[in-house]
Short mmCIF file of C-alpha atoms in Angstrom, two decimals:
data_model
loop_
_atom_site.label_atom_id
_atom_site.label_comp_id
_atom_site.label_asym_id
_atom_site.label_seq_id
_atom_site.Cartn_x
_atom_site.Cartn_y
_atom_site.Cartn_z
CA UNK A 11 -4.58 12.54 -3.34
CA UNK A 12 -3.91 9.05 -1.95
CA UNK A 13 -1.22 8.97 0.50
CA UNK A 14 0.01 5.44 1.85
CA UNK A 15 0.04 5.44 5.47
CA UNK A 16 3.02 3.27 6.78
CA UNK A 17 2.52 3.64 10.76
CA UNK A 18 6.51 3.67 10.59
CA UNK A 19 8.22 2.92 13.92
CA UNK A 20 9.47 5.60 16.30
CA UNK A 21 10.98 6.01 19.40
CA UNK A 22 8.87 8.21 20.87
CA UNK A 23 5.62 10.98 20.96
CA UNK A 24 6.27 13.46 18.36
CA UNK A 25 6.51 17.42 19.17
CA UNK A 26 3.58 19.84 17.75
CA UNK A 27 5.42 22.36 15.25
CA UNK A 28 4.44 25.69 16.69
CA UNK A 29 4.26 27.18 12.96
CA UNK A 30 3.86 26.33 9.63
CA UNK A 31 5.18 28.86 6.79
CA UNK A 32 6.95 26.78 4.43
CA UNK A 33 7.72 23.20 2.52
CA UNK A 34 11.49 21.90 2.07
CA UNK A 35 12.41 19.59 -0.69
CA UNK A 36 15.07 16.86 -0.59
CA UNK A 37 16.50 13.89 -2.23
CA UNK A 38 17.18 11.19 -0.48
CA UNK A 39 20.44 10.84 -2.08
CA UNK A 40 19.87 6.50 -3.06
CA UNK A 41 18.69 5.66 -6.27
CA UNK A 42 16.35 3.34 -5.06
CA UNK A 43 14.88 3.40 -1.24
CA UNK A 44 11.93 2.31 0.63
CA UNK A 45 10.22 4.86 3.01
CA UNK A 46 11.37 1.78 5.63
CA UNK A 47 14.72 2.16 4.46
CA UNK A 48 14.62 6.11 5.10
CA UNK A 49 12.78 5.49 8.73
CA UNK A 50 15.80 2.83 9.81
CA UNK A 51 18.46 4.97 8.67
CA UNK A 52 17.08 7.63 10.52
CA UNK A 53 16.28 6.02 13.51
CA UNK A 54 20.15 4.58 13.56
CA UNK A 55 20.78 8.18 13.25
CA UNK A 56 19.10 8.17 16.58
CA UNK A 57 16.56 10.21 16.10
CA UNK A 58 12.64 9.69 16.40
CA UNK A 59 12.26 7.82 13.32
CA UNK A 60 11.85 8.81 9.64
CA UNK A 61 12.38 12.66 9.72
CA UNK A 62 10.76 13.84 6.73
CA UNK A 63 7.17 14.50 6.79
CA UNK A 64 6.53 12.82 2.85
CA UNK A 65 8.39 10.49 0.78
CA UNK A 66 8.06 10.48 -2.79
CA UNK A 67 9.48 7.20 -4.88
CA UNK A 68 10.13 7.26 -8.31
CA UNK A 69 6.78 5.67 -9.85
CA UNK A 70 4.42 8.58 -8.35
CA UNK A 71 3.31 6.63 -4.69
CA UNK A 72 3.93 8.56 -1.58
CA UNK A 73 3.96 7.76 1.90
CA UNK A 74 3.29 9.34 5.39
CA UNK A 75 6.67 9.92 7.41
CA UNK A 76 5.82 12.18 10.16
CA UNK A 77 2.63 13.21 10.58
CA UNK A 78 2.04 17.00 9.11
CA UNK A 79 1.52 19.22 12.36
CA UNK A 80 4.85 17.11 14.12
CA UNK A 81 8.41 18.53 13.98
CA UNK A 82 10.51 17.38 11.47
CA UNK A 83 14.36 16.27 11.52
CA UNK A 84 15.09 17.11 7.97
CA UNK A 85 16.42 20.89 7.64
CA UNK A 86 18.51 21.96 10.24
CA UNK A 87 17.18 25.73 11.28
CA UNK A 88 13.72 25.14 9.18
CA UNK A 89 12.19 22.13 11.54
CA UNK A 90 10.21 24.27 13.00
CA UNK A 91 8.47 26.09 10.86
CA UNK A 92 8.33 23.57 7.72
CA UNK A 93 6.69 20.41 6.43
CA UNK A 94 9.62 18.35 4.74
CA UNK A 95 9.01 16.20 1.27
CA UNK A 96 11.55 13.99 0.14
CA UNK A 97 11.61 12.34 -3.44
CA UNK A 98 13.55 8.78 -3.96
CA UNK A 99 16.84 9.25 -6.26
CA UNK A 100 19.88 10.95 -6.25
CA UNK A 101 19.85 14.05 -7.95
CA UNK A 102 23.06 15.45 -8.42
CA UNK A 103 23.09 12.86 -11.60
CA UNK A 104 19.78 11.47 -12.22
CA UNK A 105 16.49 12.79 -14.13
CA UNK A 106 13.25 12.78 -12.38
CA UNK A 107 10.81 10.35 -13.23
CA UNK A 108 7.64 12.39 -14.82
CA UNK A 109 5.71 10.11 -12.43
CA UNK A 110 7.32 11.46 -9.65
CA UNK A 111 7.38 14.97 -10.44
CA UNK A 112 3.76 14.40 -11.46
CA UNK A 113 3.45 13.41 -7.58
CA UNK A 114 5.45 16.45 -6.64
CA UNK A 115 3.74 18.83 -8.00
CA UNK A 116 0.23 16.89 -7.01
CA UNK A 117 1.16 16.82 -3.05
CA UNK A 118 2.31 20.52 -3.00
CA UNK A 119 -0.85 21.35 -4.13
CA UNK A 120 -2.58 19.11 -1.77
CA UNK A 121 -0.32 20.54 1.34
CA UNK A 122 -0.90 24.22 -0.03
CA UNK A 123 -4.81 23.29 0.43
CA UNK A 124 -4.56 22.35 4.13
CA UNK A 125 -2.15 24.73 5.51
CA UNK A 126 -2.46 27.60 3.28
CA UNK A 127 0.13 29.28 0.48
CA UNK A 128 3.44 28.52 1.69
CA UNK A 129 6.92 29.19 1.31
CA UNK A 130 8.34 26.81 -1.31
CA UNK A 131 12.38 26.12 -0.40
CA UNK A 132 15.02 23.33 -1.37
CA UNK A 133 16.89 22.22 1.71
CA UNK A 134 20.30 24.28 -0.10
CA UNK A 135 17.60 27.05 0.53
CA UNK A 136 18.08 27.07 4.34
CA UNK A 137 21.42 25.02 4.84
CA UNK A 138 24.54 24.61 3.24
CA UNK A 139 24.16 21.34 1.20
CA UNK A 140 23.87 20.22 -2.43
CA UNK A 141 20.26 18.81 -1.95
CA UNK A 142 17.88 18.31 -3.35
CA UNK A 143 20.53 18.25 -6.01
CA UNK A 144 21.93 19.85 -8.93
CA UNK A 145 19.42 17.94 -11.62
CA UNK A 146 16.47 17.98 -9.83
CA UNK A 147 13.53 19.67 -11.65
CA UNK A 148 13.41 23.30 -9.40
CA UNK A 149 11.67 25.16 -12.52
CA UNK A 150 9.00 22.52 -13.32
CA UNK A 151 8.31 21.50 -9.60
CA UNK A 152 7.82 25.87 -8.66
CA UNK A 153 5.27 25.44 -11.52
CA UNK A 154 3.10 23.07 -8.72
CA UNK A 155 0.08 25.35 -8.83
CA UNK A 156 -0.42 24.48 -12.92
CA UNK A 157 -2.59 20.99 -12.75
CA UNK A 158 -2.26 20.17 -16.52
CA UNK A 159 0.16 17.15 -15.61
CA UNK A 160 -1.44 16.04 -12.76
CA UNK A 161 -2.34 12.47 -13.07
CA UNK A 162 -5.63 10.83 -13.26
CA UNK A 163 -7.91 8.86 -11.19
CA UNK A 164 -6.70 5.47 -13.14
CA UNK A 165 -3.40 5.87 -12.88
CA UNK A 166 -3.50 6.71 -9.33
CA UNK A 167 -5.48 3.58 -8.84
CA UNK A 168 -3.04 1.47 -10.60
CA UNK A 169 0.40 2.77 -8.71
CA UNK A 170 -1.63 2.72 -5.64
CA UNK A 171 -2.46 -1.14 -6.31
CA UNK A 172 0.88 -1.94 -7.61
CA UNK A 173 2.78 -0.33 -4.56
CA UNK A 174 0.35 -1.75 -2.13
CA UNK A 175 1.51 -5.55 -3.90
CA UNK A 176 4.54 -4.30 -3.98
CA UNK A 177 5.10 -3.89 -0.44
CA UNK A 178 3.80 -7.14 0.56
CA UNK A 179 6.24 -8.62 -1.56
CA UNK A 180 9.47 -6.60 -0.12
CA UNK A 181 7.85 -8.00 3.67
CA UNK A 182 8.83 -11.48 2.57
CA UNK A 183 12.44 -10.63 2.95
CA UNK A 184 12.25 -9.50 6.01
CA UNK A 185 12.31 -10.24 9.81
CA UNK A 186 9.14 -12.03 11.23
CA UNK A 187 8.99 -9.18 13.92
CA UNK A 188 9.79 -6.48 11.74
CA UNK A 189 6.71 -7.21 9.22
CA UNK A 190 4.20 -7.80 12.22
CA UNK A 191 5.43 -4.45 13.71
CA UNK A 192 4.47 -2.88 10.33
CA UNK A 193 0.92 -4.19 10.34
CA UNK A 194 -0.09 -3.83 13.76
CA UNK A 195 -3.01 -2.41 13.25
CA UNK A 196 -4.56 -4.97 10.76
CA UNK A 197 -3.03 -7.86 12.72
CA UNK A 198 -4.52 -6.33 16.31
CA UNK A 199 -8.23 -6.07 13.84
CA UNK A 200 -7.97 -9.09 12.40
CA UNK A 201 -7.15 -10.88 15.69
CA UNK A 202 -9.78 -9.22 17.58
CA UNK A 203 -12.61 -10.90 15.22
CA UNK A 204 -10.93 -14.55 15.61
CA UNK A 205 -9.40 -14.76 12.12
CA UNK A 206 -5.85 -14.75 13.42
CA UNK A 207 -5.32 -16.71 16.13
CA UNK A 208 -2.83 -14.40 18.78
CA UNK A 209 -3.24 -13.35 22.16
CA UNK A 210 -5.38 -10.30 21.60
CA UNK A 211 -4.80 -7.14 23.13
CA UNK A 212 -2.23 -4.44 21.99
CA UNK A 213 0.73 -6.70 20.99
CA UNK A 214 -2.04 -8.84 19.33
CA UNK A 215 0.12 -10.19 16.63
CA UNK A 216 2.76 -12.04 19.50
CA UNK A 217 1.21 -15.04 19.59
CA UNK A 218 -0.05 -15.49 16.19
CA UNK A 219 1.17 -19.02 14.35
CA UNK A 220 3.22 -17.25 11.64
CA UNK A 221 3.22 -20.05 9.33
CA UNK A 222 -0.48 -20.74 8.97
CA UNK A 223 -1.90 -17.26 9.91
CA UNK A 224 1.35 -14.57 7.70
CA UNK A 225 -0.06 -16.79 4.66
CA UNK A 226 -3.53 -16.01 5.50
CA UNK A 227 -2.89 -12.32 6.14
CA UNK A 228 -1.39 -12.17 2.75
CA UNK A 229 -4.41 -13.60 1.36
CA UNK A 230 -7.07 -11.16 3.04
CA UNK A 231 -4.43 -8.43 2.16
CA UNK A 232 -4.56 -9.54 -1.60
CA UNK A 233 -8.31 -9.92 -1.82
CA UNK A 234 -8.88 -6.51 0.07
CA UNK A 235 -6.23 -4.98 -2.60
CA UNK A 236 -8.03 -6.29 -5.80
CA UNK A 237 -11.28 -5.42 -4.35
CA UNK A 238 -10.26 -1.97 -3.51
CA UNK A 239 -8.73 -1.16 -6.83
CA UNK A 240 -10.69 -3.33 -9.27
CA UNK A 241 -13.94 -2.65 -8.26
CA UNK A 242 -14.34 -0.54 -11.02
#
């Protein structure tokens, strides 16, 4: 399945898990949050950045937290020995998207591929807490291994292009820095062949002219998007 890789910020190397025997679910307990907005409240937290190891939003895209072999900070007494999902919404009250249990269902199976059959726990499973909630779908999402609801290649396509838009968008609102840091990678590439204009080098994207070359990046980023997923 596609998985949107975020490069989220962290304070520091991760640790290697020295196990792997289970997943734990959670909610993040917000209606509606970015996997940003999970990584900063984390890191204010003060720990090394987003702790869960997927994040699940409501229309079916998920993202990368910590990588899959790294120790997680999402289930006190289960971080090291578990991978840790987390779906958007708050489900003590709310329903579950079917595009996001879709999703659910669709990553456990991917995960259980890698890393083998594993445990399947909620985080009330291992510590005393109400997540991932009183409402959320336990019954259906157990049910992982059935692949009659898993979504097709189209539809994938279509959240994956919407999200990708959609994140450029939610950029605009924020800090010059802060986007940069989130695009590193493509800013350092795009830099190193002369179409941005900054310094070069590992902090490539410190000496770019924001206000000709951010508009320009948007550009490539929107042409590169429709090409990707309208090329069919």
């Amino acid at each position: 399945m596609r998985i949107i890789e975020c490069n989220l910020p962290h304070t520091g190397p991760y640790t290697r898990r020295s196990k792997t025997t289970a997943v734990v679910l959670h909610h993040a307990e917000a209606s509606s949050a970015t996997v940003w907005d999970i990584n900063s409240w984390h890191l204010k937290n003060g720990w090394n950045g987003i702790g869960y190891h997927y994040y699940i939003r409501k229309d079916g895209s998920v993202y990368r937290g910590r990588p899959d072999w790294a120790l997680g900070s999402h289930a006190k007494g289960a971080n090291d020995y578990s991978i840790g999902v987390c779906c958007e919404g708050a489900y003590m009250t709310e329903t579950m998207p079917a595009a996001q249990l879709a999703a659910v269902k669709e990553l456990l199976r991917d995960i259980m591929r890698n890393w083998g059959k594993l445990r399947l726990l909620r985080h009330k499973d291992v510590y005393s807490t109400d997540c991932p909630g009183a409402r959320f779908p336990w019954a259906e999402v157990q049910e992982y291994e059935k692949e009659d609801d898993k979504m097709d290649e189209k539809t994938m396509r279509e959240i994956a292009r919407d999200e990708t838009l959609k994140v450029l968008a939610e950029q605009r609102h924020k800090s010059v820095d802060e986007f940069t840091g989130r695009i590193h990678t493509e800013l350092q590439a795009l830099a190193a062949t002369g179409t941005l204009k900054g310094k070069g080098g590992s902090e490539a994207y410190k000496g770019i002219d924001m206000t000709e070359d951010m508009a320009r990046v948007l550009t490539l980023a929107k042409d590169y998007t429709d090409k990707v997923f309208d090329s069919e």
